[in-house]
């Protein structure tokens, strides 16, 4: 399994097969899935940060993670 898909599958475990199948032929979808773990990792780093902008950055990355997951779900729905 492509490691870039693991975060998407973690968000949508009942759609793991569909995620893998769509990623095989849709490069844009694959890249969208690959962006999700990067955003989650950045969020985790900001959550451990003690800088004054921590809360602002955490909110931004939480929103990015939600948006990416939403885009992944919408793409799956369109291709179901």
PDB file of C-alpha atoms in Angstrom:
ATOM      1  CA  UNK A   1       0.000   0.000   0.000  1.00  0.00           C
ATOM      2  CA  UNK A   2       1.125   3.509  -0.797  1.00  0.00           C
ATOM      3  CA  UNK A   3       2.057   5.229   2.477  1.00  0.00           C
ATOM      4  CA  UNK A   4       0.662   8.520   1.143  1.00  0.00           C
ATOM      5  CA  UNK A   5      -2.810   7.022   1.460  1.00  0.00           C
ATOM      6  CA  UNK A   6      -2.663   5.948   5.095  1.00  0.00           C
ATOM      7  CA  UNK A   7      -3.977   9.191   6.589  1.00  0.00           C
ATOM      8  CA  UNK A   8      -6.913   9.278   4.175  1.00  0.00           C
ATOM      9  CA  UNK A   9      -7.727   5.665   5.008  1.00  0.00           C
ATOM     10  CA  UNK A  10      -7.486   6.487   8.723  1.00  0.00           C
ATOM     11  CA  UNK A  11     -10.074   9.233   8.213  1.00  0.00           C
ATOM     12  CA  UNK A  12     -12.322   6.988   6.097  1.00  0.00           C
ATOM     13  CA  UNK A  13     -11.537   3.386   7.087  1.00  0.00           C
ATOM     14  CA  UNK A  14     -14.677   2.008   5.457  1.00  0.00           C
ATOM     15  CA  UNK A  15     -13.569   3.512   2.133  1.00  0.00           C
ATOM     16  CA  UNK A  16      -9.991   2.239   2.114  1.00  0.00           C
ATOM     17  CA  UNK A  17     -10.445   0.153  -1.013  1.00  0.00           C
ATOM     18  CA  UNK A  18     -12.057   3.065  -2.867  1.00  0.00           C
ATOM     19  CA  UNK A  19      -9.196   5.362  -1.808  1.00  0.00           C
ATOM     20  CA  UNK A  20      -6.582   2.917  -3.074  1.00  0.00           C
ATOM     21  CA  UNK A  21      -8.437   2.336  -6.333  1.00  0.00           C
ATOM     22  CA  UNK A  22      -8.997   6.014  -7.104  1.00  0.00           C
ATOM     23  CA  UNK A  23      -5.387   6.883  -6.252  1.00  0.00           C
ATOM     24  CA  UNK A  24      -4.176   4.328  -8.810  1.00  0.00           C
ATOM     25  CA  UNK A  25      -5.518   6.321 -11.740  1.00  0.00           C
ATOM     26  CA  UNK A  26      -6.100   9.853 -10.392  1.00  0.00           C
ATOM     27  CA  UNK A  27      -2.783  11.609  -9.730  1.00  0.00           C
ATOM     28  CA  UNK A  28      -4.545  14.717  -8.392  1.00  0.00           C
ATOM     29  CA  UNK A  29      -6.412  12.605  -5.846  1.00  0.00           C
ATOM     30  CA  UNK A  30      -3.192  10.870  -4.843  1.00  0.00           C
ATOM     31  CA  UNK A  31      -1.518  14.244  -4.264  1.00  0.00           C
ATOM     32  CA  UNK A  32      -4.521  15.418  -2.249  1.00  0.00           C
ATOM     33  CA  UNK A  33      -4.201  12.327  -0.068  1.00  0.00           C
ATOM     34  CA  UNK A  34      -0.454  12.951   0.289  1.00  0.00           C
ATOM     35  CA  UNK A  35      -1.123  16.499   1.519  1.00  0.00           C
ATOM     36  CA  UNK A  36      -3.254  15.233   4.403  1.00  0.00           C
ATOM     37  CA  UNK A  37      -0.492  13.570   6.488  1.00  0.00           C
ATOM     38  CA  UNK A  38       1.774  16.557   5.863  1.00  0.00           C
ATOM     39  CA  UNK A  39      -0.895  18.895   7.256  1.00  0.00           C
ATOM     40  CA  UNK A  40      -1.476  16.558  10.207  1.00  0.00           C
ATOM     41  CA  UNK A  41       2.264  16.469  10.931  1.00  0.00           C
ATOM     42  CA  UNK A  42       2.480  20.269  10.795  1.00  0.00           C
ATOM     43  CA  UNK A  43      -0.481  20.502  13.169  1.00  0.00           C
ATOM     44  CA  UNK A  44       1.219  18.116  15.577  1.00  0.00           C
ATOM     45  CA  UNK A  45       4.397  20.206  15.493  1.00  0.00           C
ATOM     46  CA  UNK A  46       2.462  23.409  16.215  1.00  0.00           C
ATOM     47  CA  UNK A  47       0.574  21.699  19.053  1.00  0.00           C
ATOM     48  CA  UNK A  48       3.941  21.003  20.714  1.00  0.00           C
ATOM     49  CA  UNK A  49       5.201  24.523  20.089  1.00  0.00           C
ATOM     50  CA  UNK A  50       5.489  27.148  22.791  1.00  0.00           C
ATOM     51  CA  UNK A  51       5.607  30.156  20.477  1.00  0.00           C
ATOM     52  CA  UNK A  52       3.118  33.018  20.822  1.00  0.00           C
ATOM     53  CA  UNK A  53       1.454  32.157  17.489  1.00  0.00           C
ATOM     54  CA  UNK A  54       0.830  28.534  18.482  1.00  0.00           C
ATOM     55  CA  UNK A  55      -2.952  28.754  18.836  1.00  0.00           C
ATOM     56  CA  UNK A  56      -3.366  30.693  15.589  1.00  0.00           C
ATOM     57  CA  UNK A  57      -1.267  28.198  13.621  1.00  0.00           C
ATOM     58  CA  UNK A  58      -3.009  25.229  15.236  1.00  0.00           C
ATOM     59  CA  UNK A  59      -6.374  26.651  14.197  1.00  0.00           C
ATOM     60  CA  UNK A  60      -5.108  27.161  10.642  1.00  0.00           C
ATOM     61  CA  UNK A  61      -3.784  23.614  10.368  1.00  0.00           C
ATOM     62  CA  UNK A  62      -6.910  22.111  11.958  1.00  0.00           C
ATOM     63  CA  UNK A  63      -8.942  23.886   9.290  1.00  0.00           C
ATOM     64  CA  UNK A  64      -6.570  22.683   6.565  1.00  0.00           C
ATOM     65  CA  UNK A  65      -6.870  19.081   7.782  1.00  0.00           C
ATOM     66  CA  UNK A  66     -10.688  19.401   7.816  1.00  0.00           C
ATOM     67  CA  UNK A  67     -10.667  20.923   4.321  1.00  0.00           C
ATOM     68  CA  UNK A  68      -8.390  18.240   2.896  1.00  0.00           C
ATOM     69  CA  UNK A  69     -10.467  15.460   4.446  1.00  0.00           C
ATOM     70  CA  UNK A  70     -13.591  17.108   3.047  1.00  0.00           C
ATOM     71  CA  UNK A  71     -12.071  17.310  -0.432  1.00  0.00           C
ATOM     72  CA  UNK A  72     -11.038  13.665  -0.255  1.00  0.00           C
ATOM     73  CA  UNK A  73     -14.539  12.654   0.811  1.00  0.00           C
ATOM     74  CA  UNK A  74     -16.169  14.763  -1.916  1.00  0.00           C
ATOM     75  CA  UNK A  75     -13.890  13.245  -4.556  1.00  0.00           C
ATOM     76  CA  UNK A  76     -14.716   9.753  -3.325  1.00  0.00           C
ATOM     77  CA  UNK A  77     -18.441  10.565  -3.446  1.00  0.00           C
ATOM     78  CA  UNK A  78     -18.168  11.889  -7.015  1.00  0.00           C
ATOM     79  CA  UNK A  79     -16.380   8.736  -8.123  1.00  0.00           C
ATOM     80  CA  UNK A  80     -18.511   6.209  -6.262  1.00  0.00           C
TER      81      UNK A  80
END
